[in-house]
Amino acid sequence: MYFASDNWAGAHPEIARSLGEAAGGFAKAYGASDLDKKVEHTFSEIFERDVAVFFVGTGTAANSLALASYNRPGGQVFCHAEAHVNVDECNAPEFFATGAKLVSVAGQEARMAPEALAAAIARFPPDFVHGGQPMAVTLTQATEAGTVYGLDEIAAIGRIAHDAKLPLHMDGARFANALVTLDTTPAEMTWKRGVDILSFGGTKNGCWCAEALVLFDPGRAREMHYLRKRSAQLFSKSRFIAAQFDAYFRDGLWLELARSSNAMASRLADGFAAAKSARLAWPTGSNEVFAILKNATLQALRDEGAVFYDWPAPAGIRETMAADETMIRLVTSFATTGDDVDRFLSICTR
Amino acid sequence: MYFASDNWAGAHPEIARSLGEAAGGFAKAYGASDLDKKVEHTFSEIFERDVAVFFVGTGTAANSLALASYNRPGGQVFCHAEAHVNVDECNAPEFFATGAKLVSVAGQEARMAPEALAAAIARFPPDFVHGGQPMAVTLTQATEAGTVYGLDEIAAIGRIAHDAKLPLHMDGARFANALVTLDTTPAEMTWKRGVDILSFGGTKNGCWCAEALVLFDPGRAREMHYLRKRSAQLFSKSRFIAAQFDAYFRDGLWLELARSSNAMASRLADGFAAAKSARLAWPTGSNEVFAILKNATLQALRDEGAVFYDWPAPAGIRETMAADETMIRLVTSFATTGDDVDRFLSICTR
Amino acid sequence: MYFASDNWAGAHPEIARSLGEAAGGFAKAYGASDLDKKVEHTFSEIFERDVAVFFVGTGTAANSLALASYNRPGGQVFCHAEAHVNVDECNAPEFFATGAKLVSVAGQEARMAPEALAAAIARFPPDFVHGGQPMAVTLTQATEAGTVYGLDEIAAIGRIAHDAKLPLHMDGARFANALVTLDTTPAEMTWKRGVDILSFGGTKNGCWCAEALVLFDPGRAREMHYLRKRSAQLFSKSRFIAAQFDAYFRDGLWLELARSSNAMASRLADGFAAAKSARLAWPTGSNEVFAILKNATLQALRDEGAVFYDWPAPAGIRETMAADETMIRLVTSFATTGDDVDRFLSICTR
Amino acid sequence: MYFASDNWAGAHPEIARSLGEAAGGFAKAYGASDLDKKVEHTFSEIFERDVAVFFVGTGTAANSLALASYNRPGGQVFCHAEAHVNVDECNAPEFFATGAKLVSVAGQEARMAPEALAAAIARFPPDFVHGGQPMAVTLTQATEAGTVYGLDEIAAIGRIAHDAKLPLHMDGARFANALVTLDTTPAEMTWKRGVDILSFGGTKNGCWCAEALVLFDPGRAREMHYLRKRSAQLFSKSRFIAAQFDAYFRDGLWLELARSSNAMASRLADGFAAAKSARLAWPTGSNEVFAILKNATLQALRDEGAVFYDWPAPAGIRETMAADETMIRLVTSFATTGDDVDRFLSICTR
């Protein structure tokens, strides 16, 4: 019963197999191999337009390079306070963007509210040099609260960003999970709604280590080649990432894995609702479930081998909790089984 | 006949198999898994002392983080002009070490001469703030010229560095190749000769993507955790690197691969010598052969499918070359076969 | 009637005279002149202990170098949301400290509340690498709201910082103004209360350009020499700053100027209270007055030549304001005259 | 007899007087005062075109910001090995330009040879990401060897830079000295020969602290405002720099001072030649004289109170020196008197 994180799973068998098959033979290094090129082309097909693709090793790298590529002195990056870039990347975005500042934008359930974003940007009037200047907007899809921005919300944020001449970055570490929740296409969820640059994550959804930076404006690719290399993210045997993505995209595997992962999360959420054994802190929109349980139940779960993390309850939720309750986070993955979910639920309802 | 680089090979079958085996099951993320811990322990065994090990994704990352961990404002890093950190890392060391400067130290065959190093350091007297201050010494083993520092040379450089209170870093992207050439132990080639921190490369010698930073002073590990994370080099499914190293070290596979690779390079070098079809630019000490051939021969080789790079002939060698000659680099790897070498040589001697 | 900022004034005649006197003759450059050394010694006398002093050109430079000198990867700097470092330095602290993050700590009237500081630090548990690590605490004395930390408050913050093994920095751009308000000594307001490093400002209090970084631990001076030079803040004719400070400290001029400036601010505040023509937004503790006036009054003031800035009313104050009211900031300086204050007040009470 | 450096002098009386006059009254801060605007306009007049001007505190700041404003990841900056940016700025250019690398270009007497520059640039072919990419060319006028680039040389370097789509920066810490040597106009020595951005120094030629960054493309000014502020170089009482430049430019004072300074250097050089008491290491083109003297003479000079620095003799000159000879640098300034020069020479010829 492993619900600690989707990165506790290993690699999906198809992806492992693809890596094994690519191991033999010689191929051009540093992203120039046929397999690299093939997978880059697949990205363009999936996004229904010509995109520039850069493989990198971690989601933090993708996010940091995306922001760095729009770097401005005194740059202010607008994000939700709970965004991964803000709380879980050890200042990598600030470091890569040479001292950019992340400005917290308010909003429910880890989603920036469009009007709050507009107000936050407005606090940096043009030519008031002391406060710095707006530089970029970044949203996380799916969010760190397990929720998902609707297409209209993305479009609203995109319009505000572009009205202020700012690029919109999407941190898609759980891109596939959000995509299948919205039942839409990659193009609709990104550039058709104003996204300029995307961190596309494969690792949390069944790859070993496969992240890509997707530039919807390929004209910006030239500098990114140097940025990536200077950031030590250009892999010599780059096809080891390409091979993972090759299997990931084949026959829709990536969507299938995300659907399975999301379904396990819904099963957990539904189980809680049915059994009244737990309250949800936020609605479950992807593969993360945030719930409030009795401490005794949590102890029982852990005694039986369940693995998950406590989560600091934010203001607004904290006040609703009893002294013997704790908020937890449960993350499902492609490797989560219905049996594990059911066993977990059964302990909750004992 | 692929001699372009050792990173044109894929992964050795044993390493691919190890990755496949690790793909199943759940394990702690971010380097805390049992497999990560096991491999870290193996490093300590191999180096015959307690070391701190940090997996990273590229040799450039390892080198840059090693230097950044000894960062000082106005820092001067002493290296050979031909060092990888100086010419092939797109300023990553300078970027990670916030503007450090790489100072070229003279020496034959891409090896710093100890006396030249001492003289270079002496040009930065204490408390002359304008010129900056010495920060670190870094040597490449095996070098970019395919040569190898002898144990006494490493020790001499280590003494000079330590006399100046500077740390000594070794870029060991081809550590195994140098090790088997010297027929010594990892401990003898590193900390017993004054090396303080090591970039340990597995990628060029049969792994997909397996580099490690080895700190011989584990007391410095705390800051490195943050440095690595801030540099976007902390992998969530870190065991995908651990699994590669696990197979790499098992039953001495890593030494076997390096021996094979080196043997192929020697076979090339010996073949040239025997056939008089080429002159060596530098002695062949590892798995790189630098040779000067007739342009007509090179054309014939390429027509037959041989892949390799021209190499800019440095001063001292350039003058010895005829107008119809070109200097080339040939790199062998674990995957290079004797048949390919022999076929290459046979074309040369036609 | 210039109340826009204390930096709209020029230099006090004594300071201008000192500069003129120092203009002749030759002297060692880069801080080594007799005058530089004399003034450094004066600092040690004023602070009643051996301090290391570094002249720099701007308060932003002093603050940024102070923080940079305690730099750590993933570093979190705790400050009040309204601190100058946070809102008025265009990311210079983040840039000089290679991507440090400023964490807002709550508190009334631009002063961090000690308990809020402790809670903020506690959110970064040791060894949770993702969130980064605490690096420094910085307070502004006097604050950006014109208020002043009491000695006990500084001590409380110092204890919390030191308990967490963090240095305490004081941004003393208006050090003298706070000092005379508290009627205490430089030593009591700094190192005796736990301050480790101080940005000591002279510019806002009658100098042209005279800022100093004061290190209460002179053992940290060595690296600062390089940090300052690398940051382009080492002046060749450094004695032009020394000459200003020499006059500034002579016969207590600096305290006299601050007293005068504060007295003008009090006169404004008292005048408002007496005439009921304005409400104070915050108590007036130094040379800044934040007040809420009728828009009609503000128009009349401006028509008569008064110069001052509107100030964005923060939440908590905004709600108390009528539609026809605006919050403004009035800053007095050594050059402010009682006549100007009285004229300003008389317009208010028409 | 002070010949240590031109920054050992103080400020010219006219400049000191101008500062004194500006001390009274109130004026807009941060460069918006009438005096700031007036002096900016003077720059445009002097350069015969619309320029953007940014006052900064040090020559290192001007140089570093100039390069940073053209920053590119993996950027290579081409300069002479002896350039001030390369040897005397403690890595400030590398720091401000986030890890740019300075590439040494060969050339006699501290001047880059155009053909060597072209060859150096050619070593960075487009799209070879590992080596980084060319970013800027910078020349020092007058040079660190006291020589001066001819107008044709500047033009040749400008053409090479522009052919490679690189900006040309001029470090004009001793701009006036070079200008009067060439007997030309500021426009002819800069943008008419291809200079895109200029560090214009006043400090070494009679100011206290007055350096300006001059952008010949004012369209690039917007980002520079933020760059300067982020670098802590935006002075609040900016008119203290403006007041210096105001006097500096009035009635051609700046040229007069440079002529006087250069004349004193020529008098020294001529005196050496006449008396055969010293050999010149390089021709004297500005206000620096590099000479080789007998150690006994140097001792006598120092015994009589002469102040100057020994200079490390470079290869090519070192070999010509006898064991009892030393190379020295003598720098004259606006404050150097003919009496001091004559007294110095008389000691040499005893």
Coordinates of N, CA and C in Angstrom, one line a residue, chain A residues 108-201:
Chain A
Q108 N -8.0 29.5 -4.7 CA -8.4 28.3 -4.0 C -7.8 27.1 -4.6
E109 N -7.6 26.1 -3.7 CA -7.2 24.8 -4.2 C -5.9 24.8 -5.1
A110 N -5.0 25.7 -4.7 CA -3.7 25.7 -5.4 C -3.8 26.2 -6.8
R111 N -4.9 26.8 -7.2 CA -5.1 27.4 -8.5 C -5.1 28.9 -8.4
M112 N -4.3 29.6 -9.2 CA -4.3 31.1 -9.1 C -5.7 31.5 -9.6
A113 N -6.2 32.5 -8.9 CA -7.5 33.1 -9.4 C -7.1 34.2 -10.4
P114 N -7.7 34.2 -11.6 CA -7.3 35.2 -12.7 C -7.3 36.6 -12.2
E115 N -8.3 37.0 -11.4 CA -8.4 38.4 -11.0 C -7.2 38.7 -10.0
A116 N -6.9 37.7 -9.2 CA -5.7 37.9 -8.3 C -4.4 38.0 -9.0
L117 N -4.3 37.3 -10.1 CA -3.1 37.4 -11.0 C -3.0 38.8 -11.6
A118 N -4.2 39.3 -12.1 CA -4.1 40.6 -12.7 C -3.7 41.7 -11.7
A119 N -4.3 41.5 -10.5 CA -3.9 42.5 -9.4 C -2.5 42.4 -9.0
A120 N -2.0 41.2 -9.0 CA -0.5 41.0 -8.6 C 0.4 41.7 -9.7
I121 N 0.1 41.5 -10.9 CA 0.9 42.0 -12.0 C 0.8 43.6 -11.9
A122 N -0.4 44.1 -11.6 CA -0.6 45.5 -11.6 C 0.2 46.2 -10.6
R123 N 0.7 45.4 -9.6 CA 1.5 46.1 -8.5 C 2.9 46.4 -9.0
F124 N 3.2 46.1 -10.2 CA 4.6 46.4 -10.8 C 4.4 47.3 -12.0
P125 N 4.2 48.6 -11.7 CA 4.0 49.5 -12.8 C 5.2 49.6 -13.7
P126 N 5.0 49.9 -15.0 CA 6.2 50.0 -15.9 C 7.1 51.1 -15.4
D127 N 8.4 50.9 -15.4 CA 9.4 51.9 -15.2 C 9.5 52.3 -13.7
F128 N 8.9 51.6 -12.8 CA 9.3 51.8 -11.4 C 10.3 50.8 -11.1
V129 N 11.6 51.2 -11.2 CA 12.7 50.2 -11.3 C 12.9 49.5 -10.0
H130 N 12.6 50.2 -8.9 CA 12.9 49.6 -7.6 C 12.3 48.2 -7.3
G131 N 11.0 48.1 -7.8 CA 10.3 46.9 -7.5 C 10.6 45.7 -8.4
G132 N 11.4 46.0 -9.5 CA 11.6 45.0 -10.5 C 10.5 45.0 -11.5
Q133 N 10.5 44.0 -12.4 CA 9.6 44.0 -13.5 C 9.0 42.6 -13.7
P134 N 7.7 42.6 -14.1 CA 7.1 41.3 -14.4 C 7.9 40.5 -15.4
M135 N 7.9 39.2 -15.3 CA 8.8 38.4 -16.2 C 8.0 37.2 -16.8
A136 N 7.2 36.6 -16.0 CA 6.5 35.4 -16.5 C 5.4 35.0 -15.5
V137 N 4.5 34.2 -16.0 CA 3.4 33.6 -15.2 C 3.6 32.1 -15.4
T138 N 3.5 31.4 -14.3 CA 3.6 29.9 -14.3 C 2.5 29.3 -13.5
L139 N 1.8 28.3 -14.2 CA 0.8 27.5 -13.5 C 1.1 26.1 -13.5
T140 N 0.6 25.3 -12.5 CA 0.9 23.9 -12.4 C -0.3 23.1 -12.8
Q141 N -0.2 22.2 -13.7 CA -1.3 21.4 -14.2 C -1.0 20.0 -14.3
A142 N -1.5 19.1 -13.5 CA -2.4 19.3 -12.4 C -1.7 20.0 -11.2
T143 N -2.4 20.6 -10.3 CA -1.8 21.4 -9.3 C -1.3 20.5 -8.2
E144 N -0.6 21.1 -7.2 CA 0.0 20.4 -6.1 C -1.1 20.0 -5.1
A145 N -2.3 20.5 -5.3 CA -3.4 20.0 -4.4 C -4.2 18.9 -5.1
G146 N -3.8 18.5 -6.2 CA -4.5 17.4 -6.9 C -5.7 17.9 -7.7
T147 N -5.8 19.2 -7.8 CA -6.9 19.8 -8.6 C -6.4 20.1 -10.0
V148 N -7.3 20.5 -10.8 CA -6.9 20.8 -12.2 C -7.5 22.1 -12.7
Y149 N -6.8 22.9 -13.4 CA -7.3 24.1 -14.0 C -8.2 23.7 -15.1
G150 N -9.4 24.3 -15.2 CA -10.3 24.1 -16.4 C -9.7 24.9 -17.6
L151 N -10.1 24.5 -18.8 CA -9.6 25.1 -20.0 C -9.9 26.6 -20.0
D152 N -11.1 27.0 -19.5 CA -11.4 28.4 -19.4 C -10.5 29.1 -18.5
E153 N -10.1 28.5 -17.4 CA -9.2 29.2 -16.4 C -7.9 29.4 -17.1
I154 N -7.4 28.3 -17.8 CA -6.1 28.5 -18.4 C -6.1 29.6 -19.4
A155 N -7.2 29.7 -20.2 CA -7.4 30.8 -21.2 C -7.4 32.1 -20.5
A156 N -8.1 32.2 -19.4 CA -8.2 33.5 -18.7 C -6.8 34.0 -18.2
I157 N -6.1 33.0 -17.7 CA -4.7 33.3 -17.2 C -3.8 33.7 -18.4
G158 N -4.0 32.9 -19.5 CA -3.2 33.2 -20.7 C -3.4 34.6 -21.2
R159 N -4.7 35.0 -21.2 CA -5.0 36.4 -21.7 C -4.4 37.5 -20.8
I160 N -4.5 37.3 -19.5 CA -3.9 38.2 -18.5 C -2.4 38.3 -18.8
A161 N -1.8 37.2 -18.9 CA -0.3 37.2 -19.1 C 0.0 37.9 -20.4
H162 N -0.7 37.6 -21.4 CA -0.3 38.2 -22.7 C -0.6 39.6 -22.8
D163 N -1.7 40.0 -22.1 CA -2.0 41.5 -22.1 C -0.9 42.2 -21.4
A164 N -0.2 41.6 -20.5 CA 0.9 42.2 -19.8 C 2.2 41.9 -20.5
K165 N 2.1 41.3 -21.7 CA 3.3 40.9 -22.5 C 4.2 39.9 -21.8
L166 N 3.6 39.0 -21.0 CA 4.3 38.0 -20.3 C 4.1 36.7 -20.9
P167 N 5.1 35.8 -20.8 CA 4.9 34.4 -21.3 C 4.1 33.6 -20.2
L168 N 3.4 32.6 -20.7 CA 2.8 31.7 -19.7 C 3.5 30.3 -19.8
H169 N 4.0 29.9 -18.6 CA 4.6 28.6 -18.5 C 3.7 27.7 -17.8
M170 N 3.6 26.4 -18.3 CA 2.9 25.4 -17.5 C 3.8 24.3 -17.0
D171 N 3.7 24.1 -15.7 CA 4.5 23.0 -15.1 C 3.6 21.8 -15.2
G172 N 4.0 20.9 -16.2 CA 3.1 19.8 -16.4 C 3.8 18.5 -15.9
A173 N 4.3 18.5 -14.7 CA 4.9 17.3 -14.1 C 3.8 16.2 -14.1
R174 N 2.6 16.6 -13.9 CA 1.5 15.6 -14.0 C 0.5 16.0 -15.2
F175 N 1.1 16.3 -16.3 CA 0.4 16.7 -17.5 C -0.7 15.7 -17.9
A176 N -0.2 14.5 -18.0 CA -1.2 13.4 -18.5 C -2.3 13.2 -17.6
N177 N -2.1 13.3 -16.3 CA -3.2 13.2 -15.3 C -4.2 14.2 -15.5
A178 N -3.8 15.5 -15.7 CA -4.7 16.6 -15.9 C -5.5 16.4 -17.3
L179 N -4.7 16.0 -18.3 CA -5.3 15.8 -19.6 C -6.4 14.9 -19.6
V180 N -6.2 13.7 -19.0 CA -7.3 12.7 -19.1 C -8.5 13.2 -18.2
T181 N -8.2 13.9 -17.1 CA -9.3 14.4 -16.3 C -10.2 15.4 -17.1
L182 N -9.5 16.2 -17.9 CA -10.3 17.2 -18.7 C -10.8 16.6 -20.0
D183 N -10.3 15.4 -20.3 CA -10.7 14.7 -21.5 C -10.6 15.6 -22.7
T184 N -9.4 16.2 -22.8 CA -9.2 17.1 -23.9 C -7.9 16.7 -24.7
T185 N -7.4 17.6 -25.5 CA -6.1 17.2 -26.3 C -5.0 18.1 -25.7
P186 N -3.8 17.6 -25.9 CA -2.6 18.4 -25.5 C -2.6 19.8 -26.1
A187 N -3.0 20.0 -27.3 CA -3.1 21.3 -28.0 C -4.1 22.2 -27.3
E188 N -5.3 21.6 -27.0 CA -6.3 22.4 -26.3 C -5.9 22.9 -25.0
M189 N -5.2 22.0 -24.3 CA -4.8 22.4 -22.9 C -3.6 23.3 -22.8
T190 N -3.0 23.5 -23.9 CA -1.7 24.3 -23.9 C -1.8 25.6 -24.8
W191 N -1.2 25.5 -25.9 CA -1.0 26.7 -26.8 C -2.3 27.3 -27.2
K192 N -3.3 26.4 -27.4 CA -4.6 27.0 -27.8 C -5.2 27.8 -26.7
R193 N -4.7 27.7 -25.5 CA -5.2 28.5 -24.3 C -4.1 29.5 -23.9
G194 N -3.1 29.6 -24.6 CA -2.1 30.7 -24.3 C -0.8 30.2 -23.7
V195 N -0.6 28.9 -23.5 CA 0.6 28.5 -22.9 C 1.8 28.6 -24.0
D196 N 2.9 29.2 -23.5 CA 4.0 29.5 -24.4 C 5.1 28.4 -24.3
I197 N 5.2 27.9 -23.1 CA 6.3 26.9 -22.8 C 5.8 26.0 -21.8
L198 N 6.2 24.7 -21.9 CA 5.6 23.6 -21.1 C 6.7 22.7 -20.6
S199 N 6.6 22.4 -19.3 CA 7.4 21.3 -18.7 C 6.6 20.1 -18.8
F200 N 7.0 19.2 -19.6 CA 6.2 18.0 -19.9 C 6.8 16.8 -19.1
G201 N 6.1 16.3 -18.2 CA 6.7 15.3 -17.3 C 6.3 13.9 -17.7

